[in-house]
Each structure stands twice: as C-alpha cells, then as structure tokens.
XYZ file of N, CA and C in Angstrom:
576
model
N 67.912 108.685 91.482
C 68.830 109.725 91.148
C 70.195 109.107 90.862
N 70.773 109.508 89.787
C 72.070 108.984 89.396
C 73.182 109.836 89.997
N 74.206 109.182 90.540
C 75.310 109.902 91.152
C 76.302 110.320 90.071
N 76.860 111.504 90.199
C 77.896 111.914 89.258
C 79.078 110.957 89.341
N 79.768 110.716 88.215
C 80.874 109.756 88.201
C 81.959 110.060 89.236
N 82.287 111.319 89.470
C 83.328 111.645 90.444
C 82.913 111.265 91.856
N 81.651 111.506 92.176
C 81.161 111.139 93.495
C 81.182 109.628 93.670
N 80.761 108.903 92.650
C 80.772 107.446 92.719
C 82.199 106.931 92.885
N 83.154 107.532 92.168
C 84.545 107.138 92.290
C 85.066 107.434 93.691
N 84.693 108.570 94.249
C 85.128 108.935 95.601
C 84.585 107.952 96.630
N 83.350 107.494 96.439
C 82.776 106.533 97.378
C 83.510 105.201 97.332
N 83.954 104.811 96.146
C 84.690 103.561 96.008
C 86.102 103.713 96.562
N 86.732 104.849 96.327
C 88.128 105.036 96.704
C 88.311 105.311 98.192
N 87.287 105.829 98.875
C 87.438 106.152 100.289
C 87.454 104.882 101.116
N 88.484 104.702 101.960
C 88.514 103.496 102.779
C 87.461 103.562 103.870
N 86.888 102.417 104.140
C 85.926 102.331 105.236
C 86.698 102.328 106.552
N 86.007 102.628 107.623
C 86.643 102.547 108.931
C 87.137 101.119 109.103
N 88.414 100.983 109.341
C 89.045 99.671 109.324
C 88.561 98.745 110.444
N 88.286 99.296 111.625
C 87.937 98.450 112.755
C 86.770 99.057 113.515
N 85.987 98.201 114.182
C 84.841 98.680 114.946
C 85.270 99.649 116.039
N 86.364 99.330 116.714
C 86.888 100.189 117.784
C 88.389 100.320 117.612
N 88.868 101.538 117.734
C 90.306 101.782 117.665
C 90.661 102.821 118.718
N 91.461 102.419 119.675
C 91.945 103.335 120.693
C 93.453 103.454 120.488
N 93.890 104.662 120.131
C 95.301 104.891 119.863
C 95.866 105.758 120.983
N 96.805 105.189 121.719
C 97.405 105.917 122.826
C 98.611 106.744 122.377
N 99.369 106.247 121.407
C 100.574 106.917 120.935
C 100.631 106.906 119.415
N 99.929 107.822 118.741
C 99.920 107.827 117.275
C 101.308 108.008 116.667
N 102.165 108.785 117.299
C 103.503 109.027 116.757
C 104.326 107.744 116.691
N 104.044 106.785 117.568
C 104.797 105.528 117.582
C 104.479 104.659 116.370
N 103.425 104.999 115.634
C 103.088 104.252 114.423
C 103.844 104.768 113.200
N 104.498 105.899 113.329
C 105.243 106.415 112.179
C 106.581 105.683 112.067
N 107.019 105.525 110.867
C 108.307 104.890 110.563
C 108.426 103.454 111.045
N 107.334 102.729 111.091
C 107.402 101.313 111.445
C 107.998 100.564 110.258
N 109.041 99.816 110.506
C 109.669 99.027 109.442
C 109.637 97.536 109.743
N 109.764 97.193 111.032
C 109.788 95.791 111.439
C 108.584 95.478 112.310
N 108.014 94.302 112.079
C 106.809 93.893 112.796
C 106.998 92.460 113.300
N 106.573 92.228 114.529
C 106.527 90.873 115.079
C 105.057 90.518 115.291
N 104.635 89.439 114.675
C 103.263 88.948 114.836
C 103.321 87.805 115.848
N 102.813 88.048 117.039
C 102.765 86.991 118.054
C 101.714 85.963 117.640
N 101.881 84.701 118.023
C 100.846 83.710 117.719
C 99.491 84.166 118.292
N 98.459 84.032 117.506
C 97.118 84.451 117.917
C 96.655 83.581 119.083
N 96.102 84.231 120.096
C 95.579 83.517 121.259
C 94.060 83.421 121.170
N 93.472 82.664 122.088
C 92.032 82.408 122.073
C 91.397 82.785 123.406
N 90.297 83.491 123.333
C 89.435 83.754 124.497
C 87.996 83.638 124.015
N 87.615 82.424 123.651
C 86.291 82.185 123.083
C 85.272 81.938 124.181
N 84.039 82.413 123.977
C 82.991 82.139 124.970
C 82.649 80.652 124.975
N 82.218 80.185 126.109
C 81.822 78.788 126.235
C 80.402 78.622 125.724
N 80.218 77.636 124.870
C 78.885 77.375 124.319
C 78.089 76.523 125.299
N 76.779 76.725 125.279
C 75.894 75.922 126.126
C 75.897 74.478 125.629
N 75.670 73.566 126.548
C 75.642 72.143 126.165
C 74.437 71.815 125.297
N 73.358 72.495 125.521
C 72.134 72.272 124.749
C 71.861 73.484 123.882
N 71.121 73.247 122.825
C 70.757 74.327 121.925
C 69.810 75.264 122.634
N 70.122 76.546 122.610
C 69.265 77.544 123.229
C 68.262 78.091 122.239
N 67.331 78.862 122.748
C 66.325 79.457 121.879
C 66.795 80.769 121.281
N 67.839 81.354 121.872
C 68.348 82.623 121.364
C 69.380 82.364 120.280
N 69.256 83.067 119.184
C 70.167 82.874 118.068
C 71.533 83.492 118.269
N 71.715 84.335 119.287
C 73.011 84.990 119.466
C 73.936 84.230 120.410
N 73.502 83.082 120.906
C 74.362 82.287 121.773
C 75.477 81.667 120.930
N 76.690 81.592 121.481
C 77.789 81.007 120.698
C 77.570 79.514 120.474
N 77.943 79.076 119.279
C 77.901 77.651 118.977
C 79.222 77.042 119.426
N 79.249 75.739 119.652
C 80.476 75.115 120.150
C 81.586 75.110 119.098
N 82.811 75.217 119.564
C 83.999 75.125 118.716
C 84.964 74.198 119.446
N 85.436 73.169 118.755
C 86.392 72.261 119.394
C 87.727 72.981 119.573
N 88.487 72.504 120.529
C 89.811 73.088 120.780
C 90.691 72.967 119.535
N 90.581 71.855 118.849
C 91.388 71.643 117.632
C 91.019 72.656 116.553
N 89.717 72.857 116.320
C 89.289 73.838 115.321
C 89.743 75.241 115.711
N 89.592 75.588 116.979
C 89.977 76.922 117.437
C 91.475 77.154 117.254
N 92.288 76.168 117.608
C 93.737 76.303 117.454
C 94.138 76.397 115.987
N 93.461 75.628 115.142
C 93.744 75.687 113.705
C 93.405 77.059 113.143
N 92.264 77.606 113.534
C 91.860 78.920 113.025
C 92.775 80.021 113.581
N 93.228 79.891 114.822
C 94.176 80.869 115.372
C 95.473 80.841 114.565
N 95.934 79.652 114.210
C 97.144 79.526 113.387
C 96.915 80.116 111.993
N 95.704 79.932 111.451
C 95.379 80.503 110.138
C 95.437 82.028 110.165
N 94.895 82.634 111.227
C 94.935 84.102 111.333
C 96.367 84.585 111.511
N 97.158 83.890 112.310
C 98.566 84.254 112.482
C 99.282 84.248 111.134
N 99.084 83.184 110.362
C 99.739 83.062 109.054
C 99.262 84.147 108.091
N 97.962 84.450 108.103
C 97.430 85.493 107.214
C 98.029 86.858 107.546
N 98.144 87.177 108.833
C 98.741 88.452 109.231
C 100.213 88.511 108.841
N 100.940 87.431 109.032
C 102.362 87.412 108.668
C 102.549 87.599 107.162
N 101.746 86.912 106.361
C 101.852 87.062 104.903
C 101.552 88.493 104.480
N 100.510 89.067 105.065
C 100.106 90.418 104.676
C 101.163 91.449 105.058
N 101.702 91.356 106.251
C 102.724 92.313 106.681
C 104.030 92.131 105.920
N 104.321 90.917 105.465
C 105.572 90.655 104.744
C 105.643 91.405 103.415
N 104.519 91.859 102.897
C 104.513 92.586 101.620
C 105.171 93.957 101.735
N 104.968 94.663 102.850
C 105.464 96.029 102.990
C 106.344 96.258 104.217
N 106.480 95.276 105.075
C 107.258 95.406 106.306
C 108.204 94.215 106.427
N 109.180 94.333 107.295
C 110.036 93.201 107.628
C 109.399 92.496 108.817
N 109.043 91.237 108.632
C 108.443 90.450 109.711
C 109.571 89.726 110.434
N 109.681 89.979 111.735
C 110.751 89.385 112.539
C 110.174 88.339 113.479
N 111.040 87.443 113.946
C 110.603 86.324 114.781
C 110.442 86.658 116.255
N 110.982 87.807 116.687
C 110.900 88.155 118.103
C 110.824 89.669 118.260
N 110.210 90.140 119.342
C 110.181 91.579 119.601
C 111.600 92.104 119.833
N 111.787 93.374 119.559
C 113.080 94.010 119.780
C 112.924 95.516 119.709
N 114.018 96.257 119.849
C 113.953 97.718 119.790
C 113.388 98.212 118.451
N 112.374 99.067 118.538
C 111.769 99.642 117.345
C 110.812 98.727 116.597
N 110.623 97.511 117.073
C 109.754 96.543 116.406
C 108.319 96.717 116.895
N 107.379 96.820 115.971
C 105.962 96.868 116.319
C 105.508 95.445 116.617
N 104.955 95.230 117.791
C 104.485 93.901 118.197
C 102.962 93.886 118.105
N 102.443 92.896 117.395
C 100.994 92.751 117.230
C 100.564 91.465 117.917
N 99.690 91.630 118.916
C 99.149 90.492 119.648
C 97.644 90.458 119.404
N 97.193 89.432 118.692
C 95.773 89.295 118.373
C 95.165 88.182 119.207
N 93.922 88.394 119.609
C 93.171 87.396 120.375
C 91.819 87.198 119.702
N 91.523 85.971 119.313
C 90.199 85.659 118.775
C 89.225 85.572 119.938
N 88.169 86.398 119.898
C 87.191 86.405 120.978
C 85.863 85.775 120.559
N 85.731 85.493 119.296
C 84.529 84.824 118.792
C 84.912 84.109 117.506
N 84.387 82.922 117.294
C 84.672 82.122 116.110
C 83.423 81.314 115.802
N 82.849 81.566 114.635
C 81.589 80.914 114.276
C 81.685 80.340 112.870
N 81.366 79.079 112.751
C 81.436 78.378 111.470
C 80.258 78.758 110.568
N 80.464 78.608 109.277
C 79.418 78.880 108.289
C 78.599 77.626 107.966
N 79.154 76.470 108.294
C 78.493 75.184 108.107
C 78.668 74.395 109.403
N 77.911 73.330 109.593
C 78.042 72.547 110.832
C 79.439 71.956 110.997
N 79.927 72.004 112.225
C 81.207 71.385 112.579
C 80.920 70.104 113.348
N 81.955 69.351 113.645
C 81.763 68.137 114.447
C 81.203 68.490 115.821
N 81.585 69.641 116.366
C 81.043 70.065 117.660
C 79.540 70.332 117.553
N 79.089 70.884 116.422
C 77.652 71.108 116.207
C 76.905 69.777 116.144
N 77.471 68.821 115.403
C 76.823 67.509 115.292
C 76.776 66.799 116.642
N 77.796 66.982 117.449
C 77.818 66.360 118.767
C 76.724 66.959 119.654
N 76.540 68.266 119.550
C 75.530 68.945 120.367
C 74.123 68.684 119.836
N 73.981 68.598 118.509
C 72.679 68.368 117.867
C 72.807 67.191 116.904
N 72.654 65.966 117.356
C 72.869 64.803 116.495
C 71.998 64.769 115.235
N 70.838 65.360 115.246
C 69.959 65.341 114.083
C 70.232 66.442 113.067
N 71.240 67.225 113.275
C 71.561 68.346 112.400
C 71.963 67.844 111.014
N 71.477 68.507 109.968
C 71.802 68.121 108.601
C 73.007 68.875 108.069
N 73.719 68.252 107.140
C 74.890 68.889 106.539
C 74.500 70.105 105.706
N 73.256 70.148 105.264
C 72.792 71.257 104.425
C 72.646 72.560 105.205
N 72.703 72.500 106.516
C 72.548 73.696 107.343
C 73.648 74.705 107.037
N 73.262 75.970 107.003
C 74.227 77.048 106.811
C 73.969 78.115 107.871
N 75.013 78.806 108.224
C 74.930 79.844 109.234
C 75.612 81.101 108.718
N 75.252 82.218 109.320
C 76.017 83.441 109.104
C 77.167 83.372 110.106
N 78.271 82.817 109.657
C 79.433 82.644 110.526
C 80.219 83.936 110.638
N 81.380 83.841 111.256
C 82.220 85.022 111.387
C 83.230 84.856 112.492
N 83.777 85.991 112.923
C 84.788 85.982 113.963
C 84.899 87.374 114.565
N 85.504 87.428 115.733
C 85.793 88.710 116.382
C 87.223 88.643 116.909
N 87.877 89.795 116.896
C 89.279 89.848 117.306
C 89.558 91.108 118.114
N 90.447 90.973 119.075
C 91.025 92.111 119.787
C 92.501 92.110 119.426
N 93.052 93.276 119.086
C 94.471 93.370 118.738
C 95.129 94.443 119.583
N 96.254 94.084 120.151
C 97.042 95.031 120.934
C 98.340 95.269 120.190
N 98.641 96.532 119.920
C 99.870 96.910 119.250
C 100.768 97.606 120.256
N 102.012 97.178 120.318
C 102.966 97.786 121.243
C 104.307 97.943 120.537
N 105.108 98.832 121.103
C 106.447 99.072 120.554
C 107.355 99.467 121.710
N 108.481 98.814 121.812
C 109.451 99.070 122.881
C 108.808 98.987 124.267
N 107.908 98.022 124.435
C 107.290 97.792 125.734
C 106.119 98.695 126.085
N 105.769 99.639 125.216
C 104.651 100.561 125.482
C 103.478 100.239 124.567
N 102.281 100.236 125.145
C 101.078 100.033 124.334
C 100.867 101.236 123.430
N 100.588 100.957 122.165
C 100.361 102.014 121.179
C 98.883 102.110 120.828
N 98.257 100.957 120.598
C 96.860 100.966 120.174
C 96.188 99.651 120.542
N 94.879 99.731 120.706
C 94.038 98.553 120.897
C 92.935 98.639 119.857
N 92.795 97.583 119.071
C 91.797 97.530 118.005
C 90.863 96.360 118.265
N 89.590 96.560 117.948
C 88.601 95.491 118.092
C 87.732 95.480 116.847
N 87.392 94.281 116.419
C 86.512 94.174 115.260
C 85.748 92.857 115.320
N 84.556 92.883 114.769
C 83.742 91.678 114.643
C 83.191 91.645 113.234
N 83.313 90.498 112.606
C 82.780 90.301 111.265
C 81.748 89.187 111.332
N 80.572 89.463 110.797
C 79.510 88.462 110.703
C 79.082 88.391 109.252
N 79.072 87.197 108.700
C 78.660 87.013 107.321
C 77.196 87.379 107.136
N 76.824 87.575 105.896
C 75.453 87.950 105.578
C 74.921 87.042 104.478
N 73.714 86.567 104.668
C 73.105 85.743 103.628
C 72.742 86.584 102.405
N 72.655 87.883 102.559
C 72.262 88.741 101.443
C 73.420 89.062 100.508
N 74.653 88.597 100.832
C 75.777 88.891 99.951
C 75.808 88.002 98.716
N 74.939 86.997 98.666
C 74.839 86.139 97.487
C 75.924 85.075 97.394
N 76.791 84.999 98.373
C 77.870 84.018 98.349
C 77.382 82.703 98.950
N 77.503 81.603 98.194
C 77.100 80.324 98.785
C 78.053 79.932 99.905
N 77.532 79.358 100.963
C 78.341 78.924 102.096
C 78.794 77.493 101.821
N 79.974 77.359 101.229
C 80.498 76.044 100.875
C 81.437 75.543 101.956
N 82.371 76.377 102.372
C 83.361 75.981 103.363
C 82.830 76.099 104.778
N 83.315 75.238 105.656
C 82.878 75.243 107.045
C 83.228 76.569 107.720
N 84.413 77.097 107.451
C 84.877 78.328 108.106
C 84.930 79.498 107.115
N 84.083 79.494 106.116
C 84.144 80.485 105.041
C 84.043 81.924 105.549
N 83.096 82.224 106.417
C 82.949 83.599 106.904
C 84.100 83.991 107.828
N 84.577 83.080 108.645
C 85.731 83.369 109.501
C 86.961 83.636 108.638
N 87.144 82.830 107.598
C 88.276 83.048 106.698
C 88.164 84.389 105.978
N 86.951 84.787 105.656
C 86.745 86.107 105.038
C 87.138 87.215 106.025
N 86.800 87.035 107.292
C 87.195 88.005 108.319
C 88.721 88.080 108.418
N 89.385 86.925 108.408
C 90.851 86.900 108.499
C 91.469 87.628 107.311
N 90.915 87.395 106.132
C 91.417 88.062 104.921
C 91.236 89.574 105.024
N 90.080 89.983 105.496
C 89.791 91.410 105.658
C 90.760 92.051 106.641
N 90.929 91.443 107.808
C 91.823 92.005 108.830
C 93.267 92.031 108.356
N 93.690 90.985 107.646
C 95.083 90.933 107.201
C 95.355 91.949 106.084
N 94.340 92.404 105.384
C 94.514 93.488 104.411
C 94.449 94.845 105.094
N 93.530 95.006 106.044
C 93.310 96.305 106.675
C 94.401 96.694 107.666
N 94.882 95.752 108.456
C 95.819 96.113 109.514
C 97.133 96.683 108.980
N 97.781 96.076 107.984
C 99.012 96.690 107.469
C 98.771 98.090 106.899
N 97.653 98.292 106.226
C 97.328 99.632 105.696
C 97.107 100.615 106.831
N 96.448 100.171 107.870
C 96.171 101.024 109.025
C 97.478 101.433 109.699
N 98.401 100.489 109.853
C 99.689 100.773 110.481
C 100.514 101.738 109.603
N 100.421 101.567 108.296
C 101.222 102.379 107.366
C 100.729 103.815 107.250
N 99.537 104.104 107.744
C 98.973 105.442 107.612
C 98.729 106.039 109.005
N 99.764 106.647 109.597
C 99.587 107.196 110.947
C 98.485 108.235 111.033
N 98.204 108.933 109.924
C 97.118 109.912 109.977
C 95.776 109.232 110.200
N 95.644 108.017 109.739
C 94.428 107.249 110.007
C 94.359 106.924 111.490
N 95.493 106.540 112.051
C 95.538 106.151 113.459
C 95.276 107.320 114.406
N 95.593 108.515 113.979
C 95.472 109.656 114.893
C 94.056 110.216 114.965
N 93.138 109.707 114.182
C 91.751 110.198 114.213
C 91.071 109.843 115.499
C-alpha cells in the first residue's frame, strides 16, 4: 500500500523521541534559556571481564586513555552544537543552564588495543555493533531540571561499513549533540 504524500511528509517531519528516558522536574525552567554551561563529560563505565565471556552483552574493555578521549570528544560536540543557538559560558552562573553528561557505556566498532590485549588472536577485520550510553543532568540556579538517559547501538543492517574504531560511538555523539539543543529549545517537548 502506498502512503499518501502528506502522510509520508508528516512521518519525515515529526521528530522522534529524543531520548530513551526523560524525567523533567521543572519544565518551566527550560523556557528562555539563553546561556549554557557544558561541564566536562565524566565516565562511569562498567568494568570488562579479563577473559572473553560467552555472553555477547558483556562490556568489552576500554582503556582509560580511549575513554578520556571519547569523553572530551562528546564535550566538544555538545559545546559546538549549543554554540549555534545559545551562548556557551565557561562556568555556571545565575540563569545559566548547566549540562552534566556521564558516559555509562562506550563500545568500539572495530578492535581497540584493549581488545587485542584481552584477545591476542583477534583480527583487525573484526567489526562490532558499537555505540555508547549517556546520562545527562540539567540544572539551573542550583536546582535539578531534568535527567535524560539514552543508549545508542549501531546496527549492521544500516549498510554503513565500520571503518573507524569509534564510528558508532561518534554517531551517538553526533545524534545527542543535535537532539539536546533542540530538546532544550522546545519546552513543550520537555513538558510531555
């Protein structure tokens, strides 16, 4: 059955739910946001097992250096995205929306040095459905406004070759950095 053009256009134009979980305590505090402070992204990653497990959902190892680099990448992506429509400030202050993000999962799309250390026989040709998960706390003037959670996992069915080691995680960062400023700018979205 063919969809009418207006219906197809409506499906494309309607935004998807921006985050897996959104708890908004003070929707009114999201109105008239002009200045935003993006705190450096923190890490609360699960510890990977020393040996390869039989379950595919166990976290793979991530070196501290890789984790810190990816946290800095997400911080920079959020700052760039917010700078388009908001004033990004270096410190919290009166009326400033403070965004504190924590990476809770980080998975590479290709083998990392930590993977090779754990599995010495692993080939470079290996690919994974990588991704990331984040918790974000939004506050203003010392009061919590919202808590957002999201997890992005790449899909082999999307047809995208996995070339970069952190390709799916970077895709998650790009998605979040586009969605969060739009979410903040639309208080009616937040009040749902």
